[in-house]
Amino acid sequence: MEQKFVIIGGKSFEGEIKVKGAKNAALKIFPVALMTQEPIRVSNMPEIEDCQRAQEMLEALGHEIKKVKPGVVDIRYKSKRCVNLPAELVNKFRASIMFVGPLLATCGEVYFPHPGGCVIGAGTRPIDMFLGGFEKMGAKVEISENHYRLSAKKLKGAQIFFHKVTVTGTESLMTTACLAEGVTILKNCAMEPEIPALADFLNSIGAKIEGAGTPTIKITGVKKLEGGEYKIIPDRIEAGTFAMMAAAANSGHTLIKDCNPEHLEALWVLFDKIGVNYKLGKDNISIFPSKKLISCDATTHEYPGFATDLQSAYTVLMTQTKGASLIHETIYDRRLLFTDMLTQMGANIIMADPHRVVVNGPTKLYGRKLVSPDLRAGMALVMAALIAQGKTEINNIYQIERGYEKLDERMCALGADIKKINN
Ligand code: EPU
């Protein structure tokens, strides 16, 4: 049943909130289970829609998943692997592409439609670098309409240069190369923290990966991988978003726990310029009320730069700061379109082109009826609704719950008035 959030804004926002495991780390771990017949335990798993879809995918491909307790699952190989990725699941999340390489490496072939996910890039988000990488490793790639068939008797190590930095592309080829024959060198790799985390897990079950977290990764293929346990790293996007929410609400002390502030250095530089009153601990962030918040330009960049996934929340924060700020979204060309909804709520935002907006602040925001266009924009609308005057309704909340666990309950614990209602 479709559900919506109904939010009464303007309440105080303070207290403690725990950060969950990282969605974009969790989604890359499940496909690894296809590369071993030994059991794998995953802990600190966020209970979100995308992780649910990834588990359904594993089950459809011949694995058994048992929930041990909240946030902990055991994955076991059950029956012969299916090499068809189910279209209804592939359509739901882009990271489904992570299942392709492991199946190719273990079964010699795989069929799948073009992956879905957030509509934030022009047309469908391309997968050319994945296909090019698999081809270099010796796979035959056949494309008919929207479907792909990849086949290879044996994958071989290769030298691959990514013409554009790609997070999932790096993770996919790094994972697949673990079972290829010989050495693979990946160059111009993404460096997001989820990548060394994935490499650490793969190494703990028998892989030989060096250099993850730097632009060049060397993978020496091994014959087989073992079973093991993986604790998902904290979600840096959740942590950064909660920090910006607290800064925008500017109403009390908010303690964001169980996170890694080192993964958000680019945000802290911006906070210093804006004048946010904050303190970082080893695994927590405190946000205190600030005297004066000043607008500051921001440009998204691959890690360790300012993450595109934080841009929408940052844009909302800029509606509450004094002066003009230019937000430059460099990674995706549809990620600023949601600012139209902020304008409807009373923000003063001028779109220069699809990649740049100028936000003039501070402005009061007012509750409206809205539809969540995608995960991060949807979360930014929740943030705007929390600081707006009056009632906001946000529809299509599947596009928020894909990435944020029990958001309504967790926000209410901080003093927000947010209810999930059946439509
Ligand atoms: N690209 C290509 N060809 C490819 C692959 C990517 O042209 O074969 C382009 C994309 O269209 C984009 C750019 O390269 O313009 C970067 O995309 P990337 O491949 O790095 O993105 P991704 O791996 O699909 C991950 C996260 C995104 C996050 C980006 C950038 C996952 C599951 N998704 O996407 O997260 O925005 O990296 O950091 O890890 C989100 O969580 O809301 C989200 C969208």
XYZ file of C-alpha atoms and ligand atoms in Angstrom:
467
model
C 0.000 0.000 0.000
C 1.286 3.422 -0.882
C 2.141 5.539 2.140
C 2.937 9.184 2.779
C 4.652 11.240 5.456
C 2.617 13.957 7.118
C 4.900 16.424 8.877
C 4.027 19.369 11.088
C 7.054 21.627 10.906
C 8.690 24.061 13.256
C 9.114 21.727 16.242
C 12.368 21.688 18.165
C 14.953 19.182 16.953
C 17.346 17.860 19.581
C 18.443 14.702 21.344
C 20.352 11.603 20.259
C 20.190 9.630 17.041
C 22.137 6.527 15.988
C 23.442 6.211 12.445
C 22.657 2.927 10.679
C 24.945 0.825 8.491
C 25.728 2.299 5.084
C 23.262 1.431 2.317
C 25.925 1.812 -0.331
C 28.255 -0.560 1.523
C 25.573 -3.160 2.312
C 24.392 -3.410 -1.278
C 27.878 -4.422 -2.459
C 28.289 -7.194 0.147
C 25.272 -9.344 -0.781
C 26.560 -10.139 -4.316
C 29.839 -11.449 -2.824
C 27.799 -14.359 -1.410
C 27.470 -15.610 -5.018
C 31.238 -16.160 -5.119
C 31.451 -18.689 -2.311
C 29.600 -21.799 -1.149
C 30.484 -21.001 2.472
C 28.110 -19.055 4.761
C 28.400 -15.299 5.186
C 27.098 -13.289 8.147
C 26.299 -9.617 7.622
C 25.806 -7.368 10.662
C 24.910 -3.694 11.194
C 22.706 -4.064 8.110
C 20.243 -1.210 7.620
C 16.667 -2.527 7.394
C 15.743 -0.538 4.305
C 13.894 -1.308 1.083
C 17.040 -1.512 -1.102
C 18.630 -4.112 1.226
C 15.362 -6.052 1.178
C 15.476 -6.077 -2.658
C 19.129 -7.216 -2.594
C 18.203 -10.126 -0.314
C 15.262 -11.044 -2.561
C 17.728 -11.051 -5.452
C 20.042 -13.474 -3.613
C 17.094 -15.740 -2.832
C 15.986 -15.687 -6.469
C 19.523 -16.689 -7.470
C 19.622 -19.748 -5.173
C 20.583 -18.585 -1.675
C 18.927 -18.847 1.692
C 18.804 -15.857 4.041
C 18.056 -16.128 7.732
C 17.511 -13.149 9.992
C 19.453 -13.803 13.203
C 18.305 -10.590 14.926
C 17.594 -7.022 13.797
C 20.407 -5.941 11.484
C 22.076 -9.389 11.335
C 21.523 -11.946 8.563
C 23.145 -15.245 7.621
C 23.447 -16.050 3.918
C 23.907 -19.629 2.731
C 24.251 -21.227 -0.663
C 21.228 -23.493 -1.159
C 20.740 -24.693 -4.710
C 22.178 -24.355 -8.218
C 22.548 -20.703 -9.119
C 20.138 -19.117 -11.557
C 21.857 -16.878 -14.131
C 18.828 -14.694 -14.935
C 18.607 -11.563 -12.816
C 14.840 -11.020 -12.257
C 13.711 -7.892 -14.116
C 11.297 -6.777 -11.384
C 14.218 -6.576 -8.918
C 16.802 -5.169 -11.353
C 14.349 -2.360 -12.151
C 14.174 -1.346 -8.510
C 17.813 -0.604 -7.628
C 20.891 0.314 -9.613
C 23.271 -1.651 -7.387
C 21.647 -4.818 -8.811
C 24.434 -4.558 -11.393
C 26.795 -5.767 -8.646
C 25.307 -9.276 -9.037
C 26.424 -9.496 -12.696
C 30.195 -9.978 -12.241
C 29.998 -12.623 -9.493
C 27.549 -14.711 -11.579
C 29.707 -14.324 -14.670
C 32.798 -15.393 -12.704
C 31.138 -18.447 -11.129
C 28.553 -19.594 -13.725
C 30.117 -18.390 -16.988
C 27.050 -16.448 -18.096
C 24.417 -13.975 -16.918
C 21.286 -12.340 -18.373
C 19.858 -9.054 -17.119
C 17.875 -5.983 -18.177
C 19.198 -2.420 -17.838
C 19.297 -1.584 -14.104
C 16.883 0.900 -12.497
C 17.357 3.107 -9.417
C 16.998 6.835 -8.815
C 16.247 8.888 -11.924
C 18.996 11.443 -11.400
C 21.041 11.245 -14.613
C 20.087 11.986 -18.202
C 18.114 9.111 -19.753
C 18.965 5.825 -18.052
C 22.188 5.796 -16.055
C 24.784 4.139 -18.349
C 26.659 0.888 -17.612
C 29.237 1.175 -20.412
C 32.221 1.060 -18.035
C 30.994 -2.190 -16.459
C 30.481 -3.803 -19.869
C 33.833 -2.494 -21.151
C 35.577 -3.871 -18.051
C 33.988 -7.327 -18.340
C 34.948 -7.399 -22.045
C 38.561 -6.610 -21.152
C 38.430 -9.542 -18.742
C 37.461 -11.775 -21.661
C 33.640 -11.741 -21.557
C 31.444 -11.688 -24.641
C 28.788 -8.975 -24.355
C 25.556 -9.308 -26.347
C 22.944 -6.534 -26.224
C 19.387 -6.796 -27.520
C 17.006 -3.923 -26.882
C 17.110 -3.382 -23.116
C 18.669 -6.772 -22.281
C 22.232 -7.984 -21.873
C 23.846 -11.432 -22.047
C 27.407 -11.758 -20.816
C 29.361 -14.987 -21.172
C 32.908 -16.162 -20.513
C 34.404 -19.631 -20.066
C 37.071 -18.120 -17.838
C 37.661 -14.503 -16.840
C 41.225 -13.256 -17.147
C 43.045 -10.469 -15.316
C 43.194 -7.197 -17.286
C 44.403 -3.599 -17.183
C 41.351 -1.345 -16.991
C 41.294 2.459 -16.958
C 37.969 4.083 -15.956
C 37.449 7.081 -18.248
C 35.176 8.533 -15.558
C 35.376 7.850 -11.831
C 32.665 5.314 -10.993
C 31.883 3.975 -7.527
C 29.879 0.863 -8.389
C 32.010 0.289 -11.509
C 35.150 0.167 -9.336
C 33.440 -2.117 -6.807
C 32.013 -4.421 -9.439
C 35.244 -4.996 -11.366
C 37.309 -5.210 -8.156
C 34.968 -7.920 -6.812
C 34.757 -9.861 -10.079
C 38.540 -9.784 -10.603
C 38.995 -11.741 -7.354
C 38.025 -14.926 -9.231
C 39.673 -14.051 -12.569
C 42.889 -15.764 -13.637
C 45.968 -13.590 -13.040
C 46.379 -9.958 -12.083
C 43.909 -7.116 -12.715
C 44.952 -3.491 -12.412
C 42.166 -0.914 -12.129
C 43.144 2.731 -12.689
C 41.340 6.027 -11.998
C 39.267 4.200 -9.378
C 36.710 5.773 -7.063
C 37.978 6.151 -3.476
C 34.726 6.249 -1.449
C 35.121 4.594 2.018
C 32.736 1.817 0.949
C 35.419 0.601 -1.492
C 38.226 -0.183 1.007
C 35.520 -1.604 3.308
C 34.466 -4.025 0.561
C 38.111 -4.881 -0.191
C 38.775 -5.574 3.517
C 35.858 -8.010 3.576
C 36.937 -9.708 0.335
C 40.510 -10.021 1.664
C 39.171 -11.501 4.912
C 37.567 -14.338 2.913
C 40.630 -15.087 0.811
C 40.904 -12.398 -1.900
C 44.149 -10.559 -2.698
C 43.376 -6.872 -3.194
C 45.848 -4.027 -2.719
C 45.329 -0.296 -3.041
C 41.550 -0.015 -2.447
C 40.831 3.574 -1.378
C 43.498 4.893 -3.781
C 43.161 5.542 -7.545
C 44.956 2.281 -8.470
C 43.795 -1.116 -7.262
C 45.647 -4.384 -7.880
C 43.738 -7.638 -7.630
C 45.480 -11.003 -7.858
C 42.934 -13.659 -8.774
C 42.415 -16.628 -6.435
C 40.757 -20.027 -7.080
C 38.038 -19.670 -4.447
C 36.690 -17.486 -1.654
C 35.729 -18.707 1.821
C 32.866 -17.717 4.137
C 33.094 -15.020 6.797
C 31.546 -12.162 8.675
C 31.162 -8.529 7.714
C 30.104 -5.567 9.825
C 28.775 -2.790 7.626
C 30.464 0.583 8.095
C 28.342 3.539 9.290
C 26.360 5.454 6.689
C 28.263 8.702 6.109
C 25.378 10.160 4.082
C 22.923 9.571 6.937
C 25.370 11.106 9.429
C 26.006 14.174 7.242
C 22.301 14.624 6.522
C 21.355 14.463 10.215
C 24.116 16.991 10.979
C 22.711 19.390 8.350
C 19.152 18.854 9.638
C 20.244 19.797 13.151
C 22.179 22.807 11.840
C 19.173 24.015 9.815
C 16.733 23.509 12.715
C 19.209 25.372 14.983
C 17.175 24.561 18.054
C 19.181 22.511 20.557
C 21.984 19.986 21.084
C 21.788 17.016 18.712
C 24.165 14.094 19.232
C 24.658 11.896 16.171
C 26.108 8.582 17.352
C 27.745 5.476 15.815
C 29.221 7.267 12.815
C 32.673 8.024 11.415
C 33.201 11.815 11.195
C 36.451 11.224 9.260
C 34.332 10.223 6.256
C 32.804 13.720 6.105
C 35.831 16.029 6.068
C 34.522 18.066 3.109
C 31.333 18.824 5.053
C 33.237 20.036 8.126
C 35.161 22.542 5.981
C 31.818 23.910 4.772
C 30.427 23.951 8.348
C 33.441 26.046 9.446
C 32.717 28.595 6.710
C 28.967 28.663 7.442
C 29.549 29.082 11.170
C 27.844 25.892 12.344
C 28.580 25.237 16.017
C 29.678 21.591 16.044
C 32.058 19.202 17.753
C 33.431 15.939 16.422
C 34.140 12.868 18.538
C 35.739 9.613 17.406
C 32.378 8.087 16.473
C 29.926 10.921 17.048
C 28.994 14.445 16.015
C 27.449 17.112 18.240
C 25.551 19.999 16.716
C 24.791 22.964 18.985
C 22.727 26.071 18.227
C 24.701 28.604 16.162
C 24.573 32.406 16.523
C 24.715 33.252 12.837
C 24.719 31.001 9.768
C 26.329 32.394 6.621
C 25.764 31.073 3.089
C 28.619 29.310 1.364
C 29.060 27.936 -2.192
C 29.477 24.184 -2.604
C 30.535 21.956 -5.489
C 29.958 18.218 -5.461
C 32.954 16.017 -6.150
C 34.009 12.385 -5.953
C 35.316 11.294 -2.530
C 37.023 12.785 -0.583
C 35.263 15.834 -2.056
C 31.771 16.961 -1.103
C 29.390 14.047 -1.868
C 26.605 14.476 -4.408
C 24.409 12.451 -2.033
C 24.666 15.314 0.507
C 23.894 18.072 -1.978
C 20.091 18.108 -1.581
C 20.256 18.445 2.230
C 22.940 21.123 1.853
C 20.668 23.056 -0.520
C 17.928 23.037 2.133
C 20.447 24.218 4.751
C 21.361 27.137 2.460
C 17.722 28.330 2.518
C 18.294 29.065 6.245
C 21.656 30.874 5.993
C 22.343 34.549 5.264
C 23.385 35.521 1.751
C 23.657 33.849 -1.638
C 25.193 30.453 -2.276
C 25.956 28.784 -5.576
C 25.389 25.025 -5.500
C 27.191 23.246 -8.328
C 26.124 19.619 -8.851
C 28.819 18.084 -11.040
C 27.955 14.371 -10.941
C 24.282 14.121 -12.019
C 22.233 16.360 -14.269
C 18.800 15.850 -12.669
C 19.711 16.153 -9.032
C 18.816 19.828 -8.712
C 15.348 19.544 -10.237
C 13.832 18.958 -6.787
C 14.700 22.578 -5.871
C 11.517 23.531 -7.707
C 9.639 22.003 -4.744
C 11.716 24.049 -2.286
C 10.716 27.145 -4.257
C 7.070 26.107 -3.890
C 7.720 25.968 -0.142
C 8.958 29.575 -0.154
C 12.687 29.224 -0.858
C 14.372 31.798 -3.084
C 16.244 29.638 -5.592
C 17.305 30.539 -9.117
C 18.285 27.740 -11.449
C 21.177 28.866 -13.650
C 21.296 25.560 -15.567
C 20.609 21.894 -14.679
C 23.929 21.742 -12.799
C 23.792 25.028 -10.861
C 21.380 26.859 -8.585
C 21.752 30.037 -6.559
C 20.021 29.957 -3.163
C 19.274 33.286 -1.467
C 18.658 33.037 2.246
C 17.394 33.060 4.797
C 13.772 32.441 3.844
C 10.833 31.033 5.742
C 9.542 27.745 4.345
C 5.849 26.756 4.338
C 4.237 23.312 4.339
C 3.029 21.957 0.969
C 1.834 18.730 -0.681
C 4.884 17.155 -2.313
C 6.020 13.974 -4.049
C 9.441 12.491 -3.356
C 11.244 12.335 -6.711
C 14.185 10.200 -5.522
C 15.915 9.043 -2.368
C 18.159 11.985 -1.466
C 15.801 14.681 -2.757
C 12.985 12.998 -0.800
C 15.058 13.160 2.384
C 15.794 16.837 1.695
C 12.042 17.466 1.429
C 11.585 15.816 4.839
C 14.286 18.139 6.178
C 12.593 21.194 4.619
C 9.216 20.082 6.015
C 10.669 19.769 9.529
C 11.763 23.407 9.540
C 8.757 24.729 7.569
C 5.704 26.374 9.081
C 2.550 24.261 8.894
C 1.770 20.860 7.432
C 3.647 19.108 4.631
C 2.582 15.871 2.951
C 5.240 13.866 1.139
C 4.027 11.137 -1.176
C 5.972 8.289 -2.833
C 7.925 7.606 0.344
C 9.173 4.283 -1.038
C 11.748 6.601 -2.595
C 12.855 7.633 0.911
C 12.536 4.310 2.674
C 14.820 2.744 0.061
C 17.678 4.283 2.024
C 16.548 5.433 5.483
C 15.409 2.981 8.149
C 12.350 3.827 10.267
C 12.824 7.508 9.520
C 9.522 8.588 11.069
C 10.273 6.879 14.407
C 13.840 8.158 14.541
C 12.857 11.735 13.699
C 10.026 11.691 16.272
C 12.589 10.700 18.929
C 14.339 14.000 18.136
C 11.156 15.980 18.698
C 9.824 16.086 15.137
C 6.131 15.639 14.386
C 6.108 13.156 11.498
C 3.568 10.423 10.830
C 3.482 7.668 8.225
C -0.034 7.331 6.859
C -1.629 4.941 4.358
C -2.848 6.731 1.261
N 28.725 6.419 -15.368
C 28.909 6.195 -16.700
N 29.078 4.901 -17.113
C 29.089 3.852 -16.266
C 28.917 4.104 -14.887
C 28.726 5.406 -14.464
O 28.909 7.116 -17.506
O 29.253 2.710 -16.722
C 28.539 7.801 -14.906
C 27.226 8.027 -14.180
O 26.151 8.244 -15.062
C 27.532 9.249 -13.331
C 29.013 9.045 -12.989
O 29.523 8.101 -13.928
O 27.402 10.424 -14.100
C 29.283 8.565 -11.611
O 28.453 7.451 -11.348
P 28.910 6.263 -10.411
O 29.077 5.039 -11.252
O 30.042 6.671 -9.539
O 27.625 6.127 -9.531
P 27.044 4.797 -8.979
O 28.133 3.882 -8.622
O 25.967 4.334 -9.865
C 27.098 5.385 -6.433
C 26.060 5.477 -5.374
C 25.243 6.727 -5.601
C 26.172 7.935 -5.559
C 27.280 7.764 -6.599
C 28.316 8.872 -6.568
C 25.570 3.157 -4.923
C 24.596 2.049 -4.991
N 25.181 4.315 -5.454
O 26.384 5.331 -7.643
O 24.325 6.790 -4.538
O 25.446 9.092 -5.842
O 27.957 6.519 -6.385
O 28.882 8.943 -5.307
O 26.653 3.021 -4.375
C 22.311 7.280 -3.479
O 22.696 6.572 -2.530
O 21.314 8.030 -3.420
C 23.063 7.253 -4.735
C 22.555 7.673 -5.888
